[in-house]
C-alpha positions as semicolon CSV with decimal commas, in nm:
position;residue;x (nm);y (nm);z (nm)
1;A;1,762;1,384;0,372
2;F;1,628;1,604;0,652
3;L;1,558;1,317;0,893
4;D;1,909;1,179;0,849
5;E;2,056;1,519;0,929
6;M;1,853;1,530;1,249
7;G;1,957;1,176;1,346
8;A;1,602;1,046;1,322
9;T;1,498;0,704;1,203
10;S;1,214;0,690;0,952
11;Y;0,957;0,415;0,904
12;G;0,713;0,356;0,622
13;V;0,437;0,111;0,550
14;V;0,388;-0,044;0,207
15;R;0,063;-0,208;0,100
16;N;-0,009;-0,477;-0,157
17;P;-0,073;-0,277;-0,480
18;W;-0,382;-0,482;-0,569
19;D;-0,533;-0,436;-0,224
20;R;-0,449;-0,068;-0,247
21;M;-0,639;-0,029;-0,574
22;A;-0,938;-0,215;-0,432
23;S;-0,931;0,019;-0,133
24;L;-0,916;0,326;-0,357
25;W;-1,217;0,197;-0,550
26;R;-1,412;0,133;-0,227
27;A;-1,328;0,484;-0,105
28;S;-1,401;0,673;-0,424
29;A;-1,618;0,491;-0,675
30;P;-1,825;0,192;-0,557
31;G;-2,159;0,367;-0,595
32;S;-2,077;0,520;-0,930
33;T;-1,897;0,243;-1,117
34;S;-1,820;-0,125;-1,095
35;F;-1,476;-0,237;-0,984
36;H;-1,398;-0,365;-1,334
37;A;-1,505;-0,038;-1,499
38;Y;-1,295;0,156;-1,247
39;M;-0,987;-0,052;-1,323
40;I;-1,010;-0,045;-1,703
41;S;-1,102;0,324;-1,716
42;G;-0,780;0,432;-1,548
43;K;-0,975;0,658;-1,311
44;F;-0,718;0,582;-1,044
45;R;-0,460;0,770;-1,252
46;H;-0,540;1,116;-1,129
47;G;-0,204;1,266;-1,214
48;D;0,154;1,301;-1,102
49;M;0,066;1,515;-0,802
50;D;-0,183;1,267;-0,655
51;I;0,027;1,070;-0,409
52;L;-0,245;0,811;-0,353
53;T;-0,219;0,686;-0,710
54;Q;0,159;0,692;-0,742
55;P;0,377;0,388;-0,681
56;Q;0,456;0,364;-0,310
57;Q;0,828;0,341;-0,385
58;T;0,802;0,709;-0,481
59;W;0,768;0,816;-0,120
60;L;0,935;0,518;0,050
61;E;1,270;0,521;-0,130
62;H;1,437;0,732;0,142
63;V;1,274;0,557;0,439
64;D;1,503;0,363;0,673
65;H;1,266;0,072;0,745
66;V;0,969;-0,042;0,537
67;M;0,700;-0,258;0,695
68;R;0,423;-0,445;0,514
69;Y;0,069;-0,335;0,594
70;E;-0,058;-0,690;0,563
71;M;0,176;-0,805;0,839
72;L;0,194;-0,492;1,050
73;E;-0,023;-0,606;1,337
74;E;0,138;-0,949;1,374
75;Q;0,494;-0,819;1,334
76;W;0,468;-0,494;1,528
77;D;0,631;-0,631;1,844
78;Y;0,916;-0,771;1,633
79;W;0,978;-0,428;1,475
80;A;0,949;-0,251;1,810
81;D;1,197;-0,492;1,969
82;R;1,436;-0,486;1,673
83;Y;1,461;-0,111;1,642
84;G;1,383;-0,002;1,996
85;D;1,230;0,334;1,910
86;L;0,875;0,220;1,835
87;P;0,609;0,190;2,105
88;V;0,540;-0,162;2,228
89;G;0,187;-0,296;2,242
90;P;-0,115;-0,334;2,019
91;I;-0,162;-0,097;1,729
92;P;-0,478;0,109;1,759
93;V;-0,725;0,043;1,480
94;I;-0,864;0,358;1,323
95;N;-1,091;0,385;1,020
96;R;-1,138;0,013;0,948
97;S;-1,351;-0,046;0,639
98;K;-1,682;-0,216;0,696
99;N;-1,699;-0,344;0,339
100;R;-1,375;-0,517;0,244
101;A;-1,529;-0,717;-0,040
102;V;-1,376;-0,697;-0,385
103;P;-1,512;-0,893;-0,677
104;E;-1,300;-1,178;-0,812
105;W;-1,001;-1,029;-0,992
106;T;-0,987;-1,078;-1,367
107;S;-0,654;-1,134;-1,542
108;E;-0,700;-0,798;-1,714
109;E;-0,736;-0,618;-1,379
110;I;-0,437;-0,803;-1,236
111;D;-0,230;-0,697;-1,538
112;I;-0,339;-0,331;-1,508
113;V;-0,208;-0,315;-1,152
114;A;0,104;-0,516;-1,242
115;Q;0,192;-0,265;-1,515
116;R;0,103;0,050;-1,322
117;F;0,282;-0,054;-1,003
118;A;0,563;-0,272;-1,140
119;V;0,823;-0,086;-0,933
120;D;0,633;-0,157;-0,609
121;I;0,581;-0,520;-0,701
122;E;0,949;-0,569;-0,777
123;T;1,085;-0,360;-0,490
124;Y;0,865;-0,507;-0,217
125;G;0,815;-0,858;-0,355
126;Y;0,440;-0,864;-0,410
127;E;0,298;-1,137;-0,633
128;G;-0,073;-1,067;-0,673
129;P;-0,395;-0,983;-0,491
130;S;-0,423;-1,122;-0,140
């Protein structure tokens, strides 16, 4: 790809698919629909061109190093030391959600995410909501 031709190293961050769907709901629908209604309606399936609702593997398959969002802060120094081209020090926090609450997951909701994002779950080793 282009970055390889330029001799650049690329990094990507993957997020737990269940946490990602909860975040999408919090950002787009909490006032208009319940979490359960959002999940069973398929409203998160906006189409092939909506990168937010596609499996993350879609845009991470050509990345050199993939880091987990859930462990980014605690492992940042490890990644910076291991690869040498990342800045050392704390990661600035920007746009942290004030409301991180998600209702208890139902088995139906867990299965919806498991089916929709099976490639992410398999590729990055996720097992369920955190």
